[in-house]
Structures are given as C-alpha cells and as structure tokens.
Tab-separated table of C-alpha atoms in Angstrom:
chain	number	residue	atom	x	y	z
A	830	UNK	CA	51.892	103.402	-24.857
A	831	UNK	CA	48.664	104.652	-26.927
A	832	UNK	CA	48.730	103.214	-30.261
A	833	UNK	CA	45.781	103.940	-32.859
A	834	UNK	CA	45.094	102.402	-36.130
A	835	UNK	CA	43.330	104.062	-38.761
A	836	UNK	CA	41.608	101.578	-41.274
A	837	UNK	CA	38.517	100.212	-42.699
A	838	UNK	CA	36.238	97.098	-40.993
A	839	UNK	CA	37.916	93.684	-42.081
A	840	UNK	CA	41.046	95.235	-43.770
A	841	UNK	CA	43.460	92.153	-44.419
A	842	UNK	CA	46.104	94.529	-44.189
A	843	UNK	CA	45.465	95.605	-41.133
A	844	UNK	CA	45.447	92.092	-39.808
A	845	UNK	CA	49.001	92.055	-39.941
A	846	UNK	CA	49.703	94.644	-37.378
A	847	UNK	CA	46.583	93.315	-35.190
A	848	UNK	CA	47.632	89.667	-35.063
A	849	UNK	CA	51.291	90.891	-34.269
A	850	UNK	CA	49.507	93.033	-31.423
A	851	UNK	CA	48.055	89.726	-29.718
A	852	UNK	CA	51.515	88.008	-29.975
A	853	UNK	CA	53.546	90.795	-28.407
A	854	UNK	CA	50.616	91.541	-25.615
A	855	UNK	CA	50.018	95.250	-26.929
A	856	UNK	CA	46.962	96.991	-27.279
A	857	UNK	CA	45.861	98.734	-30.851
A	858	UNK	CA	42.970	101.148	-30.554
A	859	UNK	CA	40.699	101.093	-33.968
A	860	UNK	CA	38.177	104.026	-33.567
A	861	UNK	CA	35.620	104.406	-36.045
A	862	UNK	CA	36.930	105.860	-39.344
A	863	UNK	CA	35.492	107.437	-42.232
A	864	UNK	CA	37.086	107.529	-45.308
A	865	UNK	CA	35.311	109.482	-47.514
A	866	UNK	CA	35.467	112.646	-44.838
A	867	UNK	CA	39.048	111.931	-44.081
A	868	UNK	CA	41.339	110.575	-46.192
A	869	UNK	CA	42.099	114.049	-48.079
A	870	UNK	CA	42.115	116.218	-45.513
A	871	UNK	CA	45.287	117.987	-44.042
A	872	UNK	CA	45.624	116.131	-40.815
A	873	UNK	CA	45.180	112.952	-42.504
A	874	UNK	CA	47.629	113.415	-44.916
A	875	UNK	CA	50.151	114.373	-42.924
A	876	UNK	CA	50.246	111.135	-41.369
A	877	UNK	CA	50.094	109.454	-45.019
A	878	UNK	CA	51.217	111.014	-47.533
A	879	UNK	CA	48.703	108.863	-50.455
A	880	UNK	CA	45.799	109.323	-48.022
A	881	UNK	CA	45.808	105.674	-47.740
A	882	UNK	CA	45.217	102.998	-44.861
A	883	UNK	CA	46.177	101.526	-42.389
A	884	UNK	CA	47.970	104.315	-40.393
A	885	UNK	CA	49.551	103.639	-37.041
A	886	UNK	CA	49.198	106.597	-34.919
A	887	UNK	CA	52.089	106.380	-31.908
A	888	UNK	CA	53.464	108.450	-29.097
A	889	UNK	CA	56.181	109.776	-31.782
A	890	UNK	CA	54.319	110.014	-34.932
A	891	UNK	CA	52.222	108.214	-37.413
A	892	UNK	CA	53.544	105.030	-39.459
A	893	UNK	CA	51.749	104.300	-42.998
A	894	UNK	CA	52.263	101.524	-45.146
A	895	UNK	CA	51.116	98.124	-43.632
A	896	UNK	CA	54.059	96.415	-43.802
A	897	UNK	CA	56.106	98.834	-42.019
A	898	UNK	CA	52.790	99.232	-39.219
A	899	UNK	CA	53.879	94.949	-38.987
A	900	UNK	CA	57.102	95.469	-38.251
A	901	UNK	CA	56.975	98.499	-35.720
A	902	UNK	CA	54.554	96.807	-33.846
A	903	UNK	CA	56.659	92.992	-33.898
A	904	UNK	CA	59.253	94.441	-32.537
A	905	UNK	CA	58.174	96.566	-29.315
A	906	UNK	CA	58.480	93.369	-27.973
A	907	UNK	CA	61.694	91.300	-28.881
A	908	UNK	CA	60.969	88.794	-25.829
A	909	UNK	CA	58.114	87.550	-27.958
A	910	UNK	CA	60.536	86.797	-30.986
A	911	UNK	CA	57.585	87.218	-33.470
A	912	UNK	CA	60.203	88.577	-35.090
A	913	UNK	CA	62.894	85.951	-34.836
A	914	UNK	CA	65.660	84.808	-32.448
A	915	UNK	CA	68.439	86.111	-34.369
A	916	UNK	CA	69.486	88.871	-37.198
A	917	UNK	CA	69.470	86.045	-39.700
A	918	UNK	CA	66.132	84.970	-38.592
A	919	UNK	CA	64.598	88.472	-39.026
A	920	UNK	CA	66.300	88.626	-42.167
A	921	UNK	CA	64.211	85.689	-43.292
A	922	UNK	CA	61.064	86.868	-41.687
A	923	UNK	CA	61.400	90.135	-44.128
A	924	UNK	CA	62.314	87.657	-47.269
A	925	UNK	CA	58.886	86.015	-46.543
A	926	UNK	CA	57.163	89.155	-46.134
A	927	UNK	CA	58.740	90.726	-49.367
A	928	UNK	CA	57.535	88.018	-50.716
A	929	UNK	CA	54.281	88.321	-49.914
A	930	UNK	CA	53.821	91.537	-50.838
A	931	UNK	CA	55.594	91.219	-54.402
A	932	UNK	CA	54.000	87.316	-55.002
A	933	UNK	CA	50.337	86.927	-53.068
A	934	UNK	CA	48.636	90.502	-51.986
A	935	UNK	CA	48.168	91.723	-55.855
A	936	UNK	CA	46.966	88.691	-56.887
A	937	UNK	CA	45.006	87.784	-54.374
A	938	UNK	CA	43.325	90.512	-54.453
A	939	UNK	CA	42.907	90.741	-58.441
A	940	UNK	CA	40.970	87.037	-58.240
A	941	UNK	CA	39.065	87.607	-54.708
A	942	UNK	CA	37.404	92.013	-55.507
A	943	UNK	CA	35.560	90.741	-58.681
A	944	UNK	CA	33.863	88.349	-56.129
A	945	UNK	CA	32.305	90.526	-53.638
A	946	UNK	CA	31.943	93.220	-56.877
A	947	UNK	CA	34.751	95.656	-55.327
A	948	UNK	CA	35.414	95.270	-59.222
A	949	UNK	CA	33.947	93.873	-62.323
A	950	UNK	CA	34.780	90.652	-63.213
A	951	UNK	CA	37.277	89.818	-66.049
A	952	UNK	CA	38.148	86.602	-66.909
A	953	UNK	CA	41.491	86.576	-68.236
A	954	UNK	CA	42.713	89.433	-65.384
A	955	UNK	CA	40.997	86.478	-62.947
A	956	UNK	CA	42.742	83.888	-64.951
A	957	UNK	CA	46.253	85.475	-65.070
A	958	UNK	CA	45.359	86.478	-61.194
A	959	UNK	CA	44.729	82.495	-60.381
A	960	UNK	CA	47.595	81.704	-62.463
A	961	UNK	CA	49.714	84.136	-60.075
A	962	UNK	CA	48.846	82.684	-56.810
A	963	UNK	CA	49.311	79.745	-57.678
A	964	UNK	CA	52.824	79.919	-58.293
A	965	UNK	CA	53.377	81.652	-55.311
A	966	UNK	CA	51.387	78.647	-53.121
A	967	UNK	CA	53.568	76.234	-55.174
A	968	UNK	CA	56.894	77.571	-53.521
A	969	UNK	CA	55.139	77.877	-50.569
A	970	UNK	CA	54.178	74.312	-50.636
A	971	UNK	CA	57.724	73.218	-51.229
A	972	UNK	CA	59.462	75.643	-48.329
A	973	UNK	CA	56.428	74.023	-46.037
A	974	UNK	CA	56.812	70.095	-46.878
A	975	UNK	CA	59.327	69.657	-43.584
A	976	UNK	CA	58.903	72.493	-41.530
A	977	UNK	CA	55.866	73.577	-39.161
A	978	UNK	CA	55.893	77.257	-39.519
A	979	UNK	CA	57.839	79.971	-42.245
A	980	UNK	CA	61.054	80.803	-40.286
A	981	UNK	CA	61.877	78.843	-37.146
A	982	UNK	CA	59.962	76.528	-34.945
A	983	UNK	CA	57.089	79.358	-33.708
A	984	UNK	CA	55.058	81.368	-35.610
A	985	UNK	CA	56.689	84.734	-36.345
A	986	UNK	CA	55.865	87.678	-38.740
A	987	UNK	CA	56.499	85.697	-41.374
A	988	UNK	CA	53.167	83.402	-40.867
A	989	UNK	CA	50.946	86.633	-40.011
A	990	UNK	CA	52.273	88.450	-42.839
A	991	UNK	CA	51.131	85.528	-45.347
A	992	UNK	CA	48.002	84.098	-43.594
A	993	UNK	CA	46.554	87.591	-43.448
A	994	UNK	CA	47.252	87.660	-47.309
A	995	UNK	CA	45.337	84.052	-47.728
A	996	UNK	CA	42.333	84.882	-45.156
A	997	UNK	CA	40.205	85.590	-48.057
A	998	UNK	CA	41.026	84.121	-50.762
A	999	UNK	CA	40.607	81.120	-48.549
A	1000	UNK	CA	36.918	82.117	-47.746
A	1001	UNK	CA	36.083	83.171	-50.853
A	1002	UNK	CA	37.907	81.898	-54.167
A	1003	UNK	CA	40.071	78.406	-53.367
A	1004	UNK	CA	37.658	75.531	-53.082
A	1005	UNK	CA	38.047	72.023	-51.608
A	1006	UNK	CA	39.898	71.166	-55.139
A	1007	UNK	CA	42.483	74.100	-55.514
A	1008	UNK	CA	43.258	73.361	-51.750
A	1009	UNK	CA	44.214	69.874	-52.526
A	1010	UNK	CA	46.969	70.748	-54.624
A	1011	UNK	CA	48.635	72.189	-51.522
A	1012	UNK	CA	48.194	70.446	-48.767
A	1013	UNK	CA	51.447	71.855	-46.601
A	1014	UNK	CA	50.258	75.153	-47.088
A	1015	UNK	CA	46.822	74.268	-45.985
A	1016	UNK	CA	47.858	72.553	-43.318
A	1017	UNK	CA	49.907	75.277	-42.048
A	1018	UNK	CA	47.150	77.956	-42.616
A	1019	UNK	CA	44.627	75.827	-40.703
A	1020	UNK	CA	47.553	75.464	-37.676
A	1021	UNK	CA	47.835	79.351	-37.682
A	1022	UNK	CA	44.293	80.633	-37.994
A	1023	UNK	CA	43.380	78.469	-34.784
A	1024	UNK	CA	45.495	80.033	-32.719
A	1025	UNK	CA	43.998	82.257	-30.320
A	1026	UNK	CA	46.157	85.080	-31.288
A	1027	UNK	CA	44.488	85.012	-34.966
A	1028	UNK	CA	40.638	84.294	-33.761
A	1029	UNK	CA	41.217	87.573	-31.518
A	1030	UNK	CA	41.561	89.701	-34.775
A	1031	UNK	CA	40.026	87.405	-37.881
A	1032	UNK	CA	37.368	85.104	-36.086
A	1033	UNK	CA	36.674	81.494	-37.677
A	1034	UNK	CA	37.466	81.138	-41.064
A	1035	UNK	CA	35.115	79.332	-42.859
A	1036	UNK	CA	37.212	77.816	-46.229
A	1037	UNK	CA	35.445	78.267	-49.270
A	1038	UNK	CA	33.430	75.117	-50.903
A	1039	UNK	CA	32.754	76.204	-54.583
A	1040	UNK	CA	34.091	78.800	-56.510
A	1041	UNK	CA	33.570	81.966	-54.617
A	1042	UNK	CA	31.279	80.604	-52.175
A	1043	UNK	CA	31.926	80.399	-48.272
A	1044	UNK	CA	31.464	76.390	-47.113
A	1045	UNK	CA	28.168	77.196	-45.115
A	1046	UNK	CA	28.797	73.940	-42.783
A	1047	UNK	CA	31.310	76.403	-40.860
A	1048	UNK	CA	29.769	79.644	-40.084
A	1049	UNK	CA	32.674	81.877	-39.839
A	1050	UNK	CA	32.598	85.572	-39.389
A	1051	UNK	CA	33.302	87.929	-41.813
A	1052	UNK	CA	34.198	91.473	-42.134
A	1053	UNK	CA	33.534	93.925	-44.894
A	1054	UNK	CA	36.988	93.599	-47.358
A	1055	UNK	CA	38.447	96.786	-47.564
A	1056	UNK	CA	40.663	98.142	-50.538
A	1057	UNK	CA	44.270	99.600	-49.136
A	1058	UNK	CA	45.420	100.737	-52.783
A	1059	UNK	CA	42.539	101.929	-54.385
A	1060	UNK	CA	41.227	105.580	-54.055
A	1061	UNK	CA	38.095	106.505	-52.682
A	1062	UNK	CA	37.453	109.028	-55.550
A	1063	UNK	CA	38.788	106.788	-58.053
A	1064	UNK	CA	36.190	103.940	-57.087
A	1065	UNK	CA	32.934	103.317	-59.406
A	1066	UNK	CA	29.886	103.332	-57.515
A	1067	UNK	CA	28.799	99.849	-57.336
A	1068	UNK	CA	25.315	98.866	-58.998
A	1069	UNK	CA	22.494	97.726	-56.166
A	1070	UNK	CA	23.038	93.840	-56.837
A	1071	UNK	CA	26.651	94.351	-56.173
A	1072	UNK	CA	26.693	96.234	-53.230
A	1073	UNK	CA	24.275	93.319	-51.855
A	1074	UNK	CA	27.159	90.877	-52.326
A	1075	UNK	CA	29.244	93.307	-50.069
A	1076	UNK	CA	26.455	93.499	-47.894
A	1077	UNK	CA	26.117	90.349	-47.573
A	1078	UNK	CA	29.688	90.144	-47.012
A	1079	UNK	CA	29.642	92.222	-43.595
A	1080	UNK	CA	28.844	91.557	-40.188
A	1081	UNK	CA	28.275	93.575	-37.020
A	1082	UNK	CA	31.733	94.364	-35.237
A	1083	UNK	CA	32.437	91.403	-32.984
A	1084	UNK	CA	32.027	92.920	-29.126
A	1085	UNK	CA	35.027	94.190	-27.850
A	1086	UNK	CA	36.624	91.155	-25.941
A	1087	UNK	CA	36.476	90.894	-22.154
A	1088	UNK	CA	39.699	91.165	-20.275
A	1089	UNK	CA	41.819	87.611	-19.606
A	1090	UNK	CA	41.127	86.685	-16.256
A	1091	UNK	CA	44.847	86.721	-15.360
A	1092	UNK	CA	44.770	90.653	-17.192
A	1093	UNK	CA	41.790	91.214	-14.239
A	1094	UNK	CA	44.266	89.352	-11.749
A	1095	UNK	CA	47.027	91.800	-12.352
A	1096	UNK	CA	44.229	94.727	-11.864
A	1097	UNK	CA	42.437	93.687	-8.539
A	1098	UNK	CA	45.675	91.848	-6.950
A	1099	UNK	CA	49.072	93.196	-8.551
A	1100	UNK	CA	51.917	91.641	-8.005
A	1101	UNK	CA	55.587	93.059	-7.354
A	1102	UNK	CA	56.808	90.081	-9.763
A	1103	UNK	CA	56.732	91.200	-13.052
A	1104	UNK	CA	57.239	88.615	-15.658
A	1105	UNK	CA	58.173	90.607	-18.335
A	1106	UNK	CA	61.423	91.551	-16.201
A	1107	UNK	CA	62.292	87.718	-15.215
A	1108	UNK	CA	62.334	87.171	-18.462
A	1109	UNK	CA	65.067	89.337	-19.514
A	1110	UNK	CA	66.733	89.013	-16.388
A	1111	UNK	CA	66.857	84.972	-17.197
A	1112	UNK	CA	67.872	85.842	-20.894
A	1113	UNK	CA	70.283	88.016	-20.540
A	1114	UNK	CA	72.582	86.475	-17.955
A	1115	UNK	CA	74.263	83.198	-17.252
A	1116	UNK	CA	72.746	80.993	-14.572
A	1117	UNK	CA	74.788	82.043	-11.525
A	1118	UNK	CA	73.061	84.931	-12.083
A	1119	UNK	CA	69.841	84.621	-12.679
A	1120	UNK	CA	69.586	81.740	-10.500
A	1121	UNK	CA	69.846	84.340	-7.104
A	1122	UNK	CA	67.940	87.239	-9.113
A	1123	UNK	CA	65.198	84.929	-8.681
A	1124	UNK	CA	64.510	83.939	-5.586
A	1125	UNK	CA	65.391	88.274	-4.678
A	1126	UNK	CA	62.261	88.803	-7.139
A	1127	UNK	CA	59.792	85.766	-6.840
A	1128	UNK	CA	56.553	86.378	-5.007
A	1129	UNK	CA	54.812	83.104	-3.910
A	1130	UNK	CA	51.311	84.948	-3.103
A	1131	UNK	CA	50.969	85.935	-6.427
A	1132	UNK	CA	52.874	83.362	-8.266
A	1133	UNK	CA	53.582	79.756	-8.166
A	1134	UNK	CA	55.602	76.995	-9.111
A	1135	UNK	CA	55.104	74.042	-11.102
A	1136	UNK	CA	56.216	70.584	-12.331
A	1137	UNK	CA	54.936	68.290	-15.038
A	1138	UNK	CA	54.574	65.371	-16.419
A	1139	UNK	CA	53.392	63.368	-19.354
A	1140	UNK	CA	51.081	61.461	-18.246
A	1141	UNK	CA	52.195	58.842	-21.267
A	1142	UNK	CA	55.901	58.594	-21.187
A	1143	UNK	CA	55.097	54.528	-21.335
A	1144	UNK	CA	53.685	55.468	-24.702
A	1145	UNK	CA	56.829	57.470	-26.446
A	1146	UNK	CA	58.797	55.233	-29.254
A	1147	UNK	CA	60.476	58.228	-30.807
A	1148	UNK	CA	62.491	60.732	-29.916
A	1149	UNK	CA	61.584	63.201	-32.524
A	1150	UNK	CA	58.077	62.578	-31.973
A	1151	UNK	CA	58.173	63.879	-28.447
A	1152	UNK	CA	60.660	67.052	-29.450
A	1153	UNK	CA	57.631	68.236	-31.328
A	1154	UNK	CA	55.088	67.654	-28.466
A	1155	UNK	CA	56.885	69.493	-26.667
A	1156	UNK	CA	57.445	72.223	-29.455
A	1157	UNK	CA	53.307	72.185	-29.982
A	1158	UNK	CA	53.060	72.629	-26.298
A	1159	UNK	CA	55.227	75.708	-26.154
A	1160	UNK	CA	53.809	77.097	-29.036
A	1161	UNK	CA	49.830	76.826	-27.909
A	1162	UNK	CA	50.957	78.344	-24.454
A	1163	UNK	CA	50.419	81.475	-26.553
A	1164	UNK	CA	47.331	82.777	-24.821
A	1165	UNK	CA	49.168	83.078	-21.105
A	1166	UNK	CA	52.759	84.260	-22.571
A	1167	UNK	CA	52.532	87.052	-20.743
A	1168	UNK	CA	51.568	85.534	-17.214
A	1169	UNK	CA	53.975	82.160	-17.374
A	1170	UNK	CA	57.503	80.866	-17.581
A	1171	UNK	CA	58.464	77.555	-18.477
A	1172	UNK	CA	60.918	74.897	-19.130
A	1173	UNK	CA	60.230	71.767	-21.029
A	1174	UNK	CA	62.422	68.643	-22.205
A	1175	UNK	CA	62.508	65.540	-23.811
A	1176	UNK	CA	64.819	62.741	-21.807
A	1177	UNK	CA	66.018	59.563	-23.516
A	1178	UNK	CA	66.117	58.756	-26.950
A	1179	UNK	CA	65.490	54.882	-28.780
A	1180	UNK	CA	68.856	54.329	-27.730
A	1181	UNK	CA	68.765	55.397	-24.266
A	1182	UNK	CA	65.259	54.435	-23.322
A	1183	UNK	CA	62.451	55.210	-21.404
A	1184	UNK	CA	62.435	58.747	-23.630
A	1185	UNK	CA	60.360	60.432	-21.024
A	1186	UNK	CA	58.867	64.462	-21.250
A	1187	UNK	CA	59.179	66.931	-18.105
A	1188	UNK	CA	59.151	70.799	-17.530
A	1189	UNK	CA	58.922	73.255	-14.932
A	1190	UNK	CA	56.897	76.238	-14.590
A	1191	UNK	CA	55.689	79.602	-13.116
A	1192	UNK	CA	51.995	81.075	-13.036
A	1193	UNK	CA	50.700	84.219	-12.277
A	1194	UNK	CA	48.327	82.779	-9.726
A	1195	UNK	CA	48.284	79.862	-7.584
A	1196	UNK	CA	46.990	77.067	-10.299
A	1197	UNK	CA	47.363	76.127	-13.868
A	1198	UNK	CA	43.762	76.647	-14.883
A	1199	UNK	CA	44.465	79.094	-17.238
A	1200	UNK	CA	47.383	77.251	-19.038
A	1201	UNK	CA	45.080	74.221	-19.136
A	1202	UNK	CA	41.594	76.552	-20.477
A	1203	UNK	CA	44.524	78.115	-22.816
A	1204	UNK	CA	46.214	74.513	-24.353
A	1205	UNK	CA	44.733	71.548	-24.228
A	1206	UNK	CA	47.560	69.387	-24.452
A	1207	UNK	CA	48.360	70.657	-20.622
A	1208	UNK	CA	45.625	68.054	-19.807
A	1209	UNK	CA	48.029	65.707	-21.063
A	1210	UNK	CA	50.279	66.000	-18.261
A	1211	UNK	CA	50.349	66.044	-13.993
A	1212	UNK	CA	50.876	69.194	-12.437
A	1213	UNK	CA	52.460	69.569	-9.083
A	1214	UNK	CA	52.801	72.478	-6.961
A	1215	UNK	CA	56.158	72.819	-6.102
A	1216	UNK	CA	57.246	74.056	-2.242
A	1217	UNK	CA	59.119	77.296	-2.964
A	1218	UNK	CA	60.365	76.984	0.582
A	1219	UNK	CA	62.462	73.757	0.404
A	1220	UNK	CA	66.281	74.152	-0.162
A	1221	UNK	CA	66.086	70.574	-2.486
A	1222	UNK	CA	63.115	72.252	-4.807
A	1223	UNK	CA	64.897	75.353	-5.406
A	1224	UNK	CA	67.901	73.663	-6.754
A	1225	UNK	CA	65.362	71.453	-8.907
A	1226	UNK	CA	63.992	74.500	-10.235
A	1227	UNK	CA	67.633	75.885	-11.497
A	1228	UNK	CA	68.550	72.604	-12.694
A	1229	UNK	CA	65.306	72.610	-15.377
A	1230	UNK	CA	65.496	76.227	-15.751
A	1231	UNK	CA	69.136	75.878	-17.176
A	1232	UNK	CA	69.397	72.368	-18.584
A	1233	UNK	CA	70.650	72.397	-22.179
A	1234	UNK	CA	70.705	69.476	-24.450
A	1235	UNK	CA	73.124	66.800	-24.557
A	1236	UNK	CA	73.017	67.353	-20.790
A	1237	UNK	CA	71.506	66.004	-17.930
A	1238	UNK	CA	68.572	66.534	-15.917
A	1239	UNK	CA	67.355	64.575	-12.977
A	1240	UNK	CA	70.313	62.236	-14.112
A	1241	UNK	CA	68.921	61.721	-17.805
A	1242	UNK	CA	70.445	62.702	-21.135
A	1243	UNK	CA	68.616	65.698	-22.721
A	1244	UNK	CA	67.805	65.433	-26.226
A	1245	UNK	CA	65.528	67.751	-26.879
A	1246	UNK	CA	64.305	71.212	-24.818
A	1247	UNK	CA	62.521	74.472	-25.214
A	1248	UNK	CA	62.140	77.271	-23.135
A	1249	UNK	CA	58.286	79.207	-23.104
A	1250	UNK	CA	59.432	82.844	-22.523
C-alpha cells in the first residue's frame, strides 16, 4: 500500500498519523510540499476541501483532517491494538482524542505561535490560553495518578493523539515550574516520547527551562512549527526579527532512517514464516488449533525459539511489582513487533512464594540481539535457545503460549501474564 502525506516540516498534527505509522509497521511517504503553489489549486482541493494540511493520499482516495488521517492509519493494523483491544476501548481512545482536540490543540497553540512570532503576542489571549491548558493538564493529571498510559496498559492513539499536542508546548512555553504542578502527566509524556516509535517521527525533546526558552543542556531537534488552521493568504508577513525566531526554530530534515536490520533480513533472506499471519492465526483460534498450525508454519532457518528468565527472581517481594516488569517489558519490545512473538508471566505471589518471571519467545533470526539492542530490560534476563526438534520442548512451548492466569505453568500458579503480539 502507497500512502502519501501532504504537510508542512514539523507539523504537530501530522505527528499523529506518523507516530501511529511506526506502531502499526506502515510506511508514510512525505514528499516535499509547497504551500503557497498548492494549496488552492484544483487538484489540491479536491483532496481537501479548505485547502488545508495534512492530507493522506491512499490507494482509494485522499483523507483530510488530522484526526481522521490518525485513525485511518491506527487501524490498518488491528494486531497492533494502537487502537484498543476492544469496542469499549476504542471508544475511550476517541473520548481522549475528542478531548484533545476540543481541550489542548487551540490552546496550545494560542500560548506556544506568539513564541516563535507565527503571531503577535497578546497577553491576556496568552493568559486566557495558559489558563486553558492548564485545566485540561489538571484532568489529565488526575486520569494519570494510577495508570501508566491513557486507555489500557500500552500506549494507544490515545497517548499519540495528546503527546503530539504537548510536543511543543513542552519545548517551548512550560518551564521546570509549570511542569511541577503535574507530575503524572510529565511523567507519562517523558515515558512516551522515549519510545522509539516517537524519536522515529519527533526526535529528542528538549523540555523547556524558562519561559519560552528550550533547556539548552538537552539539545533536541526541532522542526519548523507549522499552522494546520490558518490560511496561507490570510497570514501577515512576519517582520525580519521574527522570522529569525522561526529560523532559528528549524533544522535540516533528519536523514531518512536506514532500514532495521531484521527489515534487511526479510530482504536478503525471506522467510516462508510470516509473523503477521501467526499472529492472527494464534488470536483467532483456541489452542488445539493453533497449537498444530504452528509447527505446519514454523521455519527454524529463519526463526527461532526462545526461553527466559529473570535473572533476579531471588530479588521479587511483590507481586504487583513484577506484573508491571513484565508489562514495561512488553511494551519496550516495540521496536521488533513486527519480527517477534512472545509470552511472558509472573508465577507466585507473597502468599505463594518464590514469585518468579518467565516467557517464551520467537525471533526472526537465530538470536535475540535485536530484542536486547531494542529493550534494555532483555539484559535483565537468560535467554535459551530452545530445540524445536524435541517432542518435550514443543509441548513447553504450547503450555507458555496458552497459559492464562489463575493457572498453572511449569506447575506454578499464574498471577499475572501478557502476551507481545
């Protein structure tokens, strides 16, 4: 599938669609657009309507609006579950990005263009702007003070939708001070702009330490801010010591990123194994199933078989504690989604000690290299190659690969489990 997307360098908007991109492994062309040329002329139009970016261009037809670009794009994947698990999970994911639309993007932008002089400054439209956000972060900071991410236990939608909204404002307008005030939300933006998914599309994001300045001790990258709403022809030209601010603003394009070694893998040496397929073979039927679809599809010469193991079970009190290990281990797999498969689970619990943390994987490849260069916490565990030729290790495979909690597995209780699909 060819997918284009028409906007300016360093739109936040366009983040959203991006970001999503990385998640569901897709690839989003950006060619070089001018707006001034463009944006009024019959072609463009036709794909939307205001003349306004982003535009999607697919196979069927061009999307506009950004939100609707987000969506389309979340969901040509639903095995990545950016999206959520369920109906009622999507349903949330779209509260959270109404909301974001309605409660951050206007004023956000109101406080953060008088900055970088996309507008002139006003102090009570910067004041009521401030005023805005902050009301917003405040109900953010409450939804935030016992959950990890927005809507579920991964990052989804949801989280791109509102970090793309904050990406600036965070650079440019909330200092060390403001940021205080919310320290769930800042702790959740700081979890979510690391991820490799985000540094793909935004690069480092250096938080602001005064009042519209960047904090120079982290040299992050910026792009030139772009303007979704706001008409070329409507737009004041900006005096010279203005435009220097936007100047200063923008950086070269970042060069286009080299192809992940397992994406060259796939080129030189493909494999009849596709993982894509296991994965909806192994979600869409019960074990007897799936269990014998296997074996019929697995290749051993171009994938392989794992088992793990904390290397610090002696060290785990709580039981909770180690269900979100292995929740942040699933979750920073991100990077090799499309090349792994994995099961892991929490054993034991304070009342049925030693609580103990296992899994079970598959690689594209024939190591784990690329999960370890990928997560770090993988260096946190032994890895053994498991012989895909031995009756006994086949059935160990099954039982991991369809253990549920409050069952058993290698004759311990499961208390906690997630699956890395």
């Amino acid at each position: 599938m060819t997918l284009q997307l028409y906007t300016y360098p360093g739109n936040f908007r366009a983040f959203k669609a991006l970001v999503a991109a990385e998640y569901v492994g897709v690839d989003i062309d950006v060619p070089d657009f001018d707006m001034e040329k463009t944006a009024k002329t019959p072609s463009f139009l036709a794909m939307s309507p205001m003349g306004k970016v982003p535009v999607l261009k697919t196979p069927q037809g061009a999307i506009f609006e950004s939100n609707a670009i987000a969506r389309y794009v979340a969901r040509l994947r639903k095995d990545s579950e950016i999206y959520g698990r369920t109906f009622y999970e999507s349903a949330l994911i779209d509260s959270w990005v109404d909301f974001c639309a309605h409660e951050l993007e206007l004023p956000c932008t109101m406080w953060v263009y008088p900055i970088i002089g996309y507008m002139p400054f006003n102090a009570a439209a910067s004041a009521k702007a401030k005023e805005h956000v902050t009301d917003a972060l405040d109900s953010l900071e409450r939804h935030l003070v016992d959950k990890t991410y927005i809507v579920g236990d991964a990052i989804t939608l949801a989280d791109i939708t509102l970090v793309s909204a904050l990406v600036y404002p965070a650079k440019l307008a909330m200092d060390k001070l403001f940021r205080a005030r919310f320290p769930n939300v800042f702790r959740w933006f700081d979890l979510c702009v690391h991820q490799p998914q985000f540094v793909a599309v935004i690069g480092d994001v250096a938080l602001a330490d005064k009042k519209g300045k960047k904090d120079k001790s982290n040299k992050g990258s910026d792009a030139n801010i772009s303007v979704e709403n706001a008409s070329r022809d409507k737009k004041e030209k900006l005096p010279k010591k203005e435009k220097a601010k936007v100047e200063q603003l923008t950086e070269p394009k970042p060069e286009k990123k080299k192809d992940h070694p397992l994406k060259i893998l796939d080129k030189e040496e493909p494999s009849e194994f596709v993982g894509d397929v296991w994965k909806k073979v192994y979600s869409n039927n019960p074990p007897d199933v799936w269990k014998k679809q296997f074996w019929e599809m697995y290749d051993p010469k171009g994938w392989s078989l794992w088992v793990c193991r904390f290397k610090y079970n002696h060290e785990n009190e709580k039981q909770f504690m180690c269900a979100n290990a292995i929740g942040g281990f699933v979750q920073r797999s991100d990077a090799v989604r499309k090349w792994a498969f994995g099961a892991m689970f929490v054993t034991g619990s304070e009342q049925d000690l030693p609580i103990e943390i296992s899994g079970v994987w598959l690689m594209r490849g024939q190591s784990v290299e690329h999960l370890k260069d990928a997560n770090d916490d993988a260096l946190c565990y032994t890895w053994t190659k498991i012989d895909h030729t031995s009756q006994e290790m086949m059935d160990f495979v099954a039982e991991y690969w369809a253990a549920d909690v409050d069952g058993y597995l290698e004759g311990k209780l499961v208390t906690d489990g997630k699956v890395f699909k």
